[in-house]
Short mmCIF file of C-alpha atoms in Angstrom, two decimals:
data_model
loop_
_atom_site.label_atom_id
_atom_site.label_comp_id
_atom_site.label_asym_id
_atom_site.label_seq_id
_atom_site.Cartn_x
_atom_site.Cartn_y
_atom_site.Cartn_z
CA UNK I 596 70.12 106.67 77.28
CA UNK I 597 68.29 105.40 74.06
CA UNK I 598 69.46 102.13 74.35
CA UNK I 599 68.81 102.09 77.93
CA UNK I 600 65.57 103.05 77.13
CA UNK I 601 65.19 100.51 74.47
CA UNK I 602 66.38 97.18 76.70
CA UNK I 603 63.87 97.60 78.96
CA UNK I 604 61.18 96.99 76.74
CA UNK I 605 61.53 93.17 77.58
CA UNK I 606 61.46 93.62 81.66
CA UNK I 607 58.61 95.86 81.31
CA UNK I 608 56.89 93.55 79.42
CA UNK I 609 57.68 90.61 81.87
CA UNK I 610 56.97 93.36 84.60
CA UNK I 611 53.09 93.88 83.79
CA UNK I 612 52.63 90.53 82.42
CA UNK I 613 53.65 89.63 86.38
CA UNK I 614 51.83 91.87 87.42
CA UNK I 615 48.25 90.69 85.39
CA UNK I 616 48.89 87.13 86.99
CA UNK I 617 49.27 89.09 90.45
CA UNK I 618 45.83 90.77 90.16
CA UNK I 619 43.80 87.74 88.89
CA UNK I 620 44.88 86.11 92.65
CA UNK I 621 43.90 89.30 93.74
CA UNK I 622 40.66 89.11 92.41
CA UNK I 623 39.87 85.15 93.42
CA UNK I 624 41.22 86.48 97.10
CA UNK I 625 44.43 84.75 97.30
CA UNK I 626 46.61 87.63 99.00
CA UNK I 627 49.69 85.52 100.05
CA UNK I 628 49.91 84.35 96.18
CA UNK I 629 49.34 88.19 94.90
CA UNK I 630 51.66 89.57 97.22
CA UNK I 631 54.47 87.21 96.71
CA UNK I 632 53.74 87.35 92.83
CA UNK I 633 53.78 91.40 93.13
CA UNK I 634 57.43 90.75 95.08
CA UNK I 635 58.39 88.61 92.75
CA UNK I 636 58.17 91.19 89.64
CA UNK I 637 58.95 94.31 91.37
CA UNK I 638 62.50 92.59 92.52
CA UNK I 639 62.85 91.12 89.19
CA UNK I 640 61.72 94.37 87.12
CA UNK I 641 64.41 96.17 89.72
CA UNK I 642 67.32 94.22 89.58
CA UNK I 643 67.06 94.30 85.56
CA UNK I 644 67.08 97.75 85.88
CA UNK I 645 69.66 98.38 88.29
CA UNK I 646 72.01 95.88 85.97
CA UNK I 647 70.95 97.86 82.41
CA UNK I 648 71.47 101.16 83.99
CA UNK I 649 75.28 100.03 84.80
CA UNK I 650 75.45 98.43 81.54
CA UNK I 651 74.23 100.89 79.23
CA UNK I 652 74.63 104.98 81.29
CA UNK Q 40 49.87 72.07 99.96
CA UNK Q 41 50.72 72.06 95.88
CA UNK Q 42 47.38 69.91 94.69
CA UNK Q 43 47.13 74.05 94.27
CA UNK Q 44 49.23 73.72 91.20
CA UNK Q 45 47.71 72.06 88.39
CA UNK Q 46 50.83 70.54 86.47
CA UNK Q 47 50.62 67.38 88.16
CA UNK Q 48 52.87 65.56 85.60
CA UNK Q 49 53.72 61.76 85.54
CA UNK Q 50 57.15 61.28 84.84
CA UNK Q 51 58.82 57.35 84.02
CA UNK Q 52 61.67 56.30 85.85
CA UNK Q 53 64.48 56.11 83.32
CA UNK Q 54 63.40 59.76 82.49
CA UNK Q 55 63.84 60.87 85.83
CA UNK Q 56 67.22 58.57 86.50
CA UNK Q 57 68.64 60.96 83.35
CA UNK Q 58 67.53 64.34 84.48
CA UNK Q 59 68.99 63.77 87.97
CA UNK Q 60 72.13 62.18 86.56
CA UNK Q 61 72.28 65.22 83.78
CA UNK Q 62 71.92 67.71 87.11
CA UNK Q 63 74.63 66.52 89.20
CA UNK Q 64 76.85 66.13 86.15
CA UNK Q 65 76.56 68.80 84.64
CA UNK Q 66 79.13 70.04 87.47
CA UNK Q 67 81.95 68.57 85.73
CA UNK Q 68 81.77 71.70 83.37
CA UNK Q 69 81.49 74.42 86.20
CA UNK Q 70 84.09 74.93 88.86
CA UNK Q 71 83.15 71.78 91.01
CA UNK Q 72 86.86 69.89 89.51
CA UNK Q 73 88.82 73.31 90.26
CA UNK Q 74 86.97 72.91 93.91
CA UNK Q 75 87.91 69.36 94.70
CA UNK Q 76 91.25 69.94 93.43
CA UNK Q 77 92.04 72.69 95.51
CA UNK Q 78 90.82 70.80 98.72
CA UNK Q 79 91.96 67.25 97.55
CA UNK Q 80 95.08 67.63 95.34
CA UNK Q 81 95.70 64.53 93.58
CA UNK Q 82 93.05 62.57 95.67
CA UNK Q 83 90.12 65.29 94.09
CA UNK Q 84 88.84 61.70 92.07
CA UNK Q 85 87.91 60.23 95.34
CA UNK Q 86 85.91 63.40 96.71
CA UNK Q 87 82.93 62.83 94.54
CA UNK Q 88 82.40 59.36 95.37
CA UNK Q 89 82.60 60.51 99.06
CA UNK Q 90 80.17 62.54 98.70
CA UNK Q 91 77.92 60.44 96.99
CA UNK Q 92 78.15 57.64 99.54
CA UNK Q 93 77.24 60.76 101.54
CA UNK Q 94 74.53 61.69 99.90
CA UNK Q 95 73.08 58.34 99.27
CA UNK Q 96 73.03 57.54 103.08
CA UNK Q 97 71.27 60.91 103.63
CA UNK Q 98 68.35 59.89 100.25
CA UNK Q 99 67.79 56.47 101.53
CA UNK Q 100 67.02 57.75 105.19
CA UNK Q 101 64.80 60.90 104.04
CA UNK Q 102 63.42 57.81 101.53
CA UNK Q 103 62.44 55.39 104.09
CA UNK Q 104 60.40 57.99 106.25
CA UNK Q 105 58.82 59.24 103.76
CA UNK Q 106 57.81 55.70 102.26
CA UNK Q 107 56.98 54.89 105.82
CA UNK Q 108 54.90 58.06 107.39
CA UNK Q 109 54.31 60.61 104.81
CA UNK Q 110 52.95 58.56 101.67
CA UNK Q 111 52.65 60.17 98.59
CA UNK Q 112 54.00 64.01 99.97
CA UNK Q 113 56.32 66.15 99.06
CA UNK Q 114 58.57 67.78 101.17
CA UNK Q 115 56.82 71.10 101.54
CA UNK Q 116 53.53 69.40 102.44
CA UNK Q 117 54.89 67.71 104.78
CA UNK Q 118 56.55 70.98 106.07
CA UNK Q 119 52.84 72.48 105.84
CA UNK Q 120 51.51 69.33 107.68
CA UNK Q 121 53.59 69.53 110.87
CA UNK Q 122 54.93 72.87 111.12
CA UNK Q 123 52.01 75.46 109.58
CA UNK Q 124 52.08 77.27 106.59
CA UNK Q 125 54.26 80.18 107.55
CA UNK Q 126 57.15 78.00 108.44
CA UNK Q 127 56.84 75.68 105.09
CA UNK Q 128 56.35 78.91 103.32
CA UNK Q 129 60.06 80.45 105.14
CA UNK Q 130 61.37 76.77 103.60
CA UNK Q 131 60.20 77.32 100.25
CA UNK Q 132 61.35 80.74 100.03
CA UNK Q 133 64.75 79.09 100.88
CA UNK Q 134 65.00 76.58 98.85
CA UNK Q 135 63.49 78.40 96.29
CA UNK Q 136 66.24 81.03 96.52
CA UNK Q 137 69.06 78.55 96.92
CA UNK Q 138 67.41 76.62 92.89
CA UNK Q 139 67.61 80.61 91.53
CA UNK Q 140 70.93 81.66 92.87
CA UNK Q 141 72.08 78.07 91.71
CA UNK Q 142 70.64 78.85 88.26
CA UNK Q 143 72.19 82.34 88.10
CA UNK Q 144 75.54 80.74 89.03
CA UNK Q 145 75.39 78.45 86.08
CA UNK Q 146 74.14 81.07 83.61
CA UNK Q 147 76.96 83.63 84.17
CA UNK Q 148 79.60 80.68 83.96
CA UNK Q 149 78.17 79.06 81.27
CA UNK Q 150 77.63 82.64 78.99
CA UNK Q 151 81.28 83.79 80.16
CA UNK Q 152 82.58 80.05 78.82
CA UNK Q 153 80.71 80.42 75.42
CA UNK Q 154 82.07 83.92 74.65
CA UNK Q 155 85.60 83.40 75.91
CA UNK Q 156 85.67 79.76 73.56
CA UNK Q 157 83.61 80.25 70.78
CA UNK Q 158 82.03 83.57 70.33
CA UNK Q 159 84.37 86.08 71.53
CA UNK Q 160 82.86 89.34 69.94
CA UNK Q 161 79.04 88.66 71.50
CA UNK Q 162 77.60 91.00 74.25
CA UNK Q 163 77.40 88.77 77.71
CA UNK Q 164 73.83 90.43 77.25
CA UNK Q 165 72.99 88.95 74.00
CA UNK Q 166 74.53 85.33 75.20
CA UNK Q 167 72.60 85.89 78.44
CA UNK Q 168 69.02 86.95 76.56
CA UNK Q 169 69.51 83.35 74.18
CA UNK Q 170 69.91 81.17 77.19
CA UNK Q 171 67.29 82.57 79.64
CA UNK Q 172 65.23 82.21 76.47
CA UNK Q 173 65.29 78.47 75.99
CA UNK Q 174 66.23 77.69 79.60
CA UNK Q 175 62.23 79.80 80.67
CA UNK Q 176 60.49 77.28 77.38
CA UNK Q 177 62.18 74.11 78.93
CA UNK Q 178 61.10 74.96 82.16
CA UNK Q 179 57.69 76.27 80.83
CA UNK Q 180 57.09 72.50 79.45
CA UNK Q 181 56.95 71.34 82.98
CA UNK Q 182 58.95 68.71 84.63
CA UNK Q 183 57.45 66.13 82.17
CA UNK Q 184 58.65 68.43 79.30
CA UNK Q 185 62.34 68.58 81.00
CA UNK Q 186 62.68 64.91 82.14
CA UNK Q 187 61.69 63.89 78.65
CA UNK Q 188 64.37 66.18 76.88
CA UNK Q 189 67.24 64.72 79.59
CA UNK Q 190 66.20 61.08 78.34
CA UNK Q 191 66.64 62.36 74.87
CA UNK Q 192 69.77 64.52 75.46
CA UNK Q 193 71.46 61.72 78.13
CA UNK Q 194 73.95 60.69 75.11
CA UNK Q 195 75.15 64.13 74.35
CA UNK Q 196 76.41 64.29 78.14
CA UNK Q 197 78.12 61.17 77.90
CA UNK Q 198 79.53 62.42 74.41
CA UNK Q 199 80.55 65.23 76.24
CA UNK Q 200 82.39 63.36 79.30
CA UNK Q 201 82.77 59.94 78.95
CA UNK Q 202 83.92 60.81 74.74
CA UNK Q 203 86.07 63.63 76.13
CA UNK Q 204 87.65 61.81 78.34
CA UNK Q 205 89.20 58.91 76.35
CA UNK Q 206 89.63 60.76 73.05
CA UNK Q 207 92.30 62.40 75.50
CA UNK Q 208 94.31 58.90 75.98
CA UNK Q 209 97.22 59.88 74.62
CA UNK Q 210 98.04 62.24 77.31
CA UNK Q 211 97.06 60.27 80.30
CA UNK Q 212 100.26 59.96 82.83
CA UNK Q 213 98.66 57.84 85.70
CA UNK Q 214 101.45 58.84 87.68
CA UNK Q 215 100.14 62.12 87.88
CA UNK Q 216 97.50 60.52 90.50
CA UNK Q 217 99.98 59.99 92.90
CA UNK Q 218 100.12 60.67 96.15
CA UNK Q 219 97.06 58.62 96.20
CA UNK Q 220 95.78 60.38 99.53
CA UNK Q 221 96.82 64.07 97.53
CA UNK Q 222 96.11 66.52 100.22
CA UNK Q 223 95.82 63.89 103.32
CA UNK Q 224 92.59 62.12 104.13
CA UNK Q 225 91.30 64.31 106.31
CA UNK Q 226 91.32 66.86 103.88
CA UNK Q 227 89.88 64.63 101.69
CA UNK Q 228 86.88 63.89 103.97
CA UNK Q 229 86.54 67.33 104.32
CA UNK Q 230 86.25 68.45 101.06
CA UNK Q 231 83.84 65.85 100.01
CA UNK Q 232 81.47 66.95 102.86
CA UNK Q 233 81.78 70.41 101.78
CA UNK Q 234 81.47 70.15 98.36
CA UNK Q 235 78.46 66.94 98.70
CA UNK Q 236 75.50 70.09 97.39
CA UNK Q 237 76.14 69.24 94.09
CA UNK Q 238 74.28 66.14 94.71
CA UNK Q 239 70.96 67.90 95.52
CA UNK Q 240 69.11 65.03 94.50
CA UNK Q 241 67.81 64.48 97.65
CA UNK Q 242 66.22 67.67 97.60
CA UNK Q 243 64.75 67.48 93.79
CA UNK Q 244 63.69 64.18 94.51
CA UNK Q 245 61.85 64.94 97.57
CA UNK Q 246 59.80 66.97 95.65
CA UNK Q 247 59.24 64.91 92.69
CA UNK Q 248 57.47 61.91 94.81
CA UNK Q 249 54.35 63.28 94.04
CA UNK Q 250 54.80 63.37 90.16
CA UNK Q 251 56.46 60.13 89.66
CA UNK Q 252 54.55 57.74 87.32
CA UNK Q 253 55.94 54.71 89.87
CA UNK Q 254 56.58 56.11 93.23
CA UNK Q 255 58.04 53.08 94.05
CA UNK Q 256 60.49 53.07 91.55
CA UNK Q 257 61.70 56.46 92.82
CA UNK Q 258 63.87 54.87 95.61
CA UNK Q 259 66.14 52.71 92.47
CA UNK Q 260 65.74 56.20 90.06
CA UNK Q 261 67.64 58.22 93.28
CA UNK Q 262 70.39 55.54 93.88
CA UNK Q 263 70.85 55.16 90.28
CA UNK Q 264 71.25 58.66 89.67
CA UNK Q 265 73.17 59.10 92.42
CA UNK Q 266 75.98 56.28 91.41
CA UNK Q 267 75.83 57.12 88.21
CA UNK Q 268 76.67 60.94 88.56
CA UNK Q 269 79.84 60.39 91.05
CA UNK Q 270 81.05 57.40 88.69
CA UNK Q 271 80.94 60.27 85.87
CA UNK Q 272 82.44 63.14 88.13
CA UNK Q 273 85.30 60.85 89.43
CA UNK Q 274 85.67 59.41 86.18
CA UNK Q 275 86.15 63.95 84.80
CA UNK Q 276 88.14 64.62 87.54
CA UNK Q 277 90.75 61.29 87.64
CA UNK Q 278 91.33 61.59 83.61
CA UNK Q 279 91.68 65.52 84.04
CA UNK Q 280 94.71 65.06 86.86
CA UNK Q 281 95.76 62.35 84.57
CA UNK Q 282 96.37 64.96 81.56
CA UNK Q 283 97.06 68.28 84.02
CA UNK Q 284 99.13 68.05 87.22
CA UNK Q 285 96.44 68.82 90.16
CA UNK Q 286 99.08 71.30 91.58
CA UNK Q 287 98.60 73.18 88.48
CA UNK Q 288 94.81 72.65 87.77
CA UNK Q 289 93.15 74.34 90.71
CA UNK Q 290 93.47 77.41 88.76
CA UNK Q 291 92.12 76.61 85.74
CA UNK Q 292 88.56 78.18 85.26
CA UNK Q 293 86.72 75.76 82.22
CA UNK Q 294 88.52 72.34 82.98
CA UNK Q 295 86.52 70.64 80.70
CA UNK Q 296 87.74 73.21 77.61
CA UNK Q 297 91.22 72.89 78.87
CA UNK Q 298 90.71 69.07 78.57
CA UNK Q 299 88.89 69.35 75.04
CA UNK Q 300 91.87 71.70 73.86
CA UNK Q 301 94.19 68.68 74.44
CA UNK Q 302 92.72 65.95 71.85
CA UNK Q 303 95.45 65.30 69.04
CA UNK Q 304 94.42 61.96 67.92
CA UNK Q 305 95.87 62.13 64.13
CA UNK Q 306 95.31 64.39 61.49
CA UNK Q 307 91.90 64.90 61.19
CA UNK Q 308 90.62 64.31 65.38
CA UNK Q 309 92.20 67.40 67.05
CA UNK Q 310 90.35 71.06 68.27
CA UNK Q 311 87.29 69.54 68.64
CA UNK Q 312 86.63 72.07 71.50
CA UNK Q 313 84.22 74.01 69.67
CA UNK Q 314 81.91 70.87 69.28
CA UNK Q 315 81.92 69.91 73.03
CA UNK Q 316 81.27 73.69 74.05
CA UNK Q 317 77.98 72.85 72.32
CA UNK Q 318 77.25 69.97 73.87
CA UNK Q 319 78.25 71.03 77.23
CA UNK Q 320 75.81 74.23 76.56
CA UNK Q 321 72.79 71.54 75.97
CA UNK Q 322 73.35 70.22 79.25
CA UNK Q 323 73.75 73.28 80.86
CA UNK Q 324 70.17 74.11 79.57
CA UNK Q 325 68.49 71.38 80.99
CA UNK Q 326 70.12 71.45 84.28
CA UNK Q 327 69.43 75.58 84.68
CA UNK Q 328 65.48 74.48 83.36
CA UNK Q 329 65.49 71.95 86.27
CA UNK Q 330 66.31 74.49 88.76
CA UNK Q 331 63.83 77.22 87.40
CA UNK Q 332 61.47 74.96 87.94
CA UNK Q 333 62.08 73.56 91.40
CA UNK Q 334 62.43 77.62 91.70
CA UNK Q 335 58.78 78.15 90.56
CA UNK Q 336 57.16 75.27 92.26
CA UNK Q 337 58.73 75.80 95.65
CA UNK Q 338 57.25 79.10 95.28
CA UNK Q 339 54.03 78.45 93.56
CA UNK Q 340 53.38 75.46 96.31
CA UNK Q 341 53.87 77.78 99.22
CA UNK Q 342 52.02 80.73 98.22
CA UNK Q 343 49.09 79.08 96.52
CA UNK Q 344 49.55 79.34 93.06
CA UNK Q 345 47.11 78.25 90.71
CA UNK Q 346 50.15 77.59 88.55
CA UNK Q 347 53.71 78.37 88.34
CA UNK Q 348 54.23 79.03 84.46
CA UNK Q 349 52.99 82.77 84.69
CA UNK Q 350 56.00 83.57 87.06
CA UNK Q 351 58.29 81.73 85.25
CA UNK Q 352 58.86 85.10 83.25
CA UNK Q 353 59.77 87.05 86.23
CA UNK Q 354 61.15 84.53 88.15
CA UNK Q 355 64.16 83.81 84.55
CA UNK Q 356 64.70 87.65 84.75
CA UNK Q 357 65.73 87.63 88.20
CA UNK Q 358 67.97 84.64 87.45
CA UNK Q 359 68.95 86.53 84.96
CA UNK Q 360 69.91 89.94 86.29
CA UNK Q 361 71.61 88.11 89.42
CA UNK Q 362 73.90 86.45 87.09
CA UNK Q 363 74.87 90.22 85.73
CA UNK Q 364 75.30 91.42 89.31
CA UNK Q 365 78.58 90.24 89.92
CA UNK Q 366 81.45 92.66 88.01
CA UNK Q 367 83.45 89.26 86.44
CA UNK Q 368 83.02 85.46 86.74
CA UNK Q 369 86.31 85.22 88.93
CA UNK Q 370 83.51 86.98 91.54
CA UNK Q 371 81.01 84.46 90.72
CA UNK Q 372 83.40 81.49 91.31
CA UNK Q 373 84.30 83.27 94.75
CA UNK Q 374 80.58 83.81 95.63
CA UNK Q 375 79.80 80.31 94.67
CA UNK Q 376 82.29 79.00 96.28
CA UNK Q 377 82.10 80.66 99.75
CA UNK Q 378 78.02 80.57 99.91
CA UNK Q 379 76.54 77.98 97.51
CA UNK Q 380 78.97 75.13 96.85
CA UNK Q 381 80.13 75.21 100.78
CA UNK Q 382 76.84 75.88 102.73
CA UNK Q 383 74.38 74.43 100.37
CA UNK Q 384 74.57 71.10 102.36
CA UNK Q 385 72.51 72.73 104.90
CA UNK Q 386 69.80 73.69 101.80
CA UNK Q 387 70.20 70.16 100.12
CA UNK Q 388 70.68 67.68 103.15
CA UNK Q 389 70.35 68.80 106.52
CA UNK Q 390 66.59 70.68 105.79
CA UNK Q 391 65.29 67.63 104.58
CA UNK Q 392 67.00 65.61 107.01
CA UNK Q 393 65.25 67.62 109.84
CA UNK Q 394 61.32 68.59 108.36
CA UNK Q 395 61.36 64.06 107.95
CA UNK Q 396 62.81 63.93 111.39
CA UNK Q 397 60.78 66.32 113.39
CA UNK Q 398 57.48 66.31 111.35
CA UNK Q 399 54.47 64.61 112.72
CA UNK Q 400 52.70 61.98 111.16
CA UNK Q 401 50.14 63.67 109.25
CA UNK Q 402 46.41 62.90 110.40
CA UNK Q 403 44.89 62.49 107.10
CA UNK Q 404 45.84 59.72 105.20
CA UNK Q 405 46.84 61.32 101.76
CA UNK Q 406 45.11 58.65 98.72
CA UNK Q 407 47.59 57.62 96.37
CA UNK Q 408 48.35 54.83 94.58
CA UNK Q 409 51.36 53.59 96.58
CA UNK Q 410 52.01 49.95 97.33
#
């Protein structure tokens, strides 16, 4: 579990870094560019996930 | 459509004829011989310069409409010009899908090739982490960075294929070649067609119009690239069937290891494998860069992006985690096999093909300095 825990510290990272560059289109009113940035980093940030968890538990 | 994206680099011919020759040969050190083999036998040498001729017929047609009705576009602009932006954003999210599965493909061969030749003990994870690493600062330089780094890193490939390939001499039985039809003709023709996506230079170039320092030079840049890729492929493939009997080769995995394992000439030139592995890794990284990047501007074109870089991140973790999907690279051959290698024509030719041959002529005039 800890070194689940531990390897995600990169994709989460990546995950709200993604996200930040989502919200600043948000802001300047470009929704097809936030929502396909927002896609892009939740399936990212998932996948990751999904491949740790049946690396590591 | 992607004036939105600000990297609007300017990148010299010979630059651009090495990182589309690097691309397309880069294949010699993934499954693409075991492929040809399988479908060609001892005639696998001839499928790659089929499907070059191929693929040059196909770049000089989707060339000469674009030099003639769509001056200075790319490919998704001109999607965006004649079909609307929901339907050039469906394309990009194709081909965009098609450069990051291609990338993921590479990555798990290339870190399962590195730990089964030369670092046995290392976690695929750790392997995996390095690459994505230097493949997402590559690709974070920009095309300019990447076509730059091919021009520098063009004599390591030919180290790595041309070198390989005579510093194996010794054990070259041209006889080996023979039937010169291997498989039949037909299979033959077949194969070549099937197997013709590893030239997706018509794709990559289509898109790189726009940044080319001389657009007009881009027309001698794809045909250059394009001979010059199949020469070295055919060149792999013939000296490889030379060494191993093609009824036997088929099944070998890292061709180009297998190949590198043979060199015995005297005393002090034999197991240079571990060398070549290295060298074969550099190209690797420039090739998975190139495809992160047509990844991230396919994307960042369609959906507005003021720039791609900040989802290059995200976009080398999902590359990354699809390469760890599969449970061993015997499942990644198969997947790239049955979906990438033999349906990416439709991705790398026939899309093209049709957005040049049903698009309108755009009603603007787009300003550039074209001749």
């Amino acid at each position: 579990m800890l070194k689940f825990v531990a390897s995600l510290v990169v994709p989460v990272g990546v995950f709200v870094y993604t996200v930040s560059f989502a919200r600043s289109m948000e802001r300047k009113g470009q929704v097809a560019g936030a929502v396909s940035a927002y896609a892009i980093g939740s399936l990212a940030f998932i996948l990751t996930c999904m491949v740790l968890w049946r690396m590591f538990m | 459509m992607s004036t939105q994206i600000q990297e609007k680099a300017k990148v010299g011919a010979k630059e651009l004829t090495a990182l589309m020759t690097m691309f397309v040969a880069t294949n010699a050190f993934l499954s693409y011989p075991r492929y040809v083999t399988r479908t060609g036998l001892e005639a696998a040498w001839i499928e790659p310069l089929l499907s070059g001729a191929i693929t040059l017929l196909v770049f000089l047609c989707v060339d000469s409409v674009i030099r003639r009705r769509f001056l200075g576009m790319d490919i998704l602009e001109i999607a965006k010009e004649s079909f609307g932006a929901p339907i050039a954003g469906l394309l990009a999210v194709l081909f965009a899908g098609w450069f990051l599965a291609n990338t993921a493909s590479v990555m798990r061969q290339f870190s399962e090739n590195v730990i089964t030749t030369v670092l046995p003990s290392s976690p695929i994870l750790v392997i995996g982490l390095l690459f994505i690493a230097v493949v997402w600062y590559i690709a974070y330089t920009g095309l300019e960075g990447i076509a730059r780094a091919s021009f520098i890193l063009m004599p390591i490939l030919l180290i790595g294929t041309v070198g390989l390939s005579l510093a194996t001499i010794n054990w070259w039985h041209p006889l080996l070649l023979l039937p010169v039809w291997g498989n039949g003709p037909l299979q033959v023709l077949v194969g070549s067609f099937r197997y013709s996506s590893v030239f997706a230079n018509v794709l990559l170039l289509s898109v790189i119009y726009p940044h080319a320092h001389d657009p007009n030079a881009l027309r001698s840049v794809g045909v250059k690239s394009i001979i010059w890729s199949s020469l070295l492929l055919s060149l792999f493939i013939a000296t490889f069937h030379m060494v191993f009997p093609a009824g036997e080769s088929w099944k070998m995995s890292f061709s180009l290891y297998q190949l590198a394992r043979m060199i015995d000439v005297g005393r002090f030139f034999q197991r240079l494998e571990s060398i070549f592995v290295f060298l074969w890794v550099t190209s690797a990284v420039i090739r998975m860069a190139l495809s992160l990047w047509a990844a991230a501007y396919f994307l960042g074109s369609a959906f507005r992006w003021p720039s791609f870089r900040p989802a290059l991140p995200a976009l080398a973790m999902l590359a990354f985690a699809a390469s760890l999907m599969p449970a061993n690279v015997n499942q990644v051959v198969d997947l790239d096999d049955m979906y990438l290698a033999s349906w990416g024509w439709v991705v790398v030719f026939a899309l093209p093909l049709m957005i040049v041959a049903f698009a309108r002529r755009p009603k603007r005039r787009v300003s550039r300095e074209w001749s």
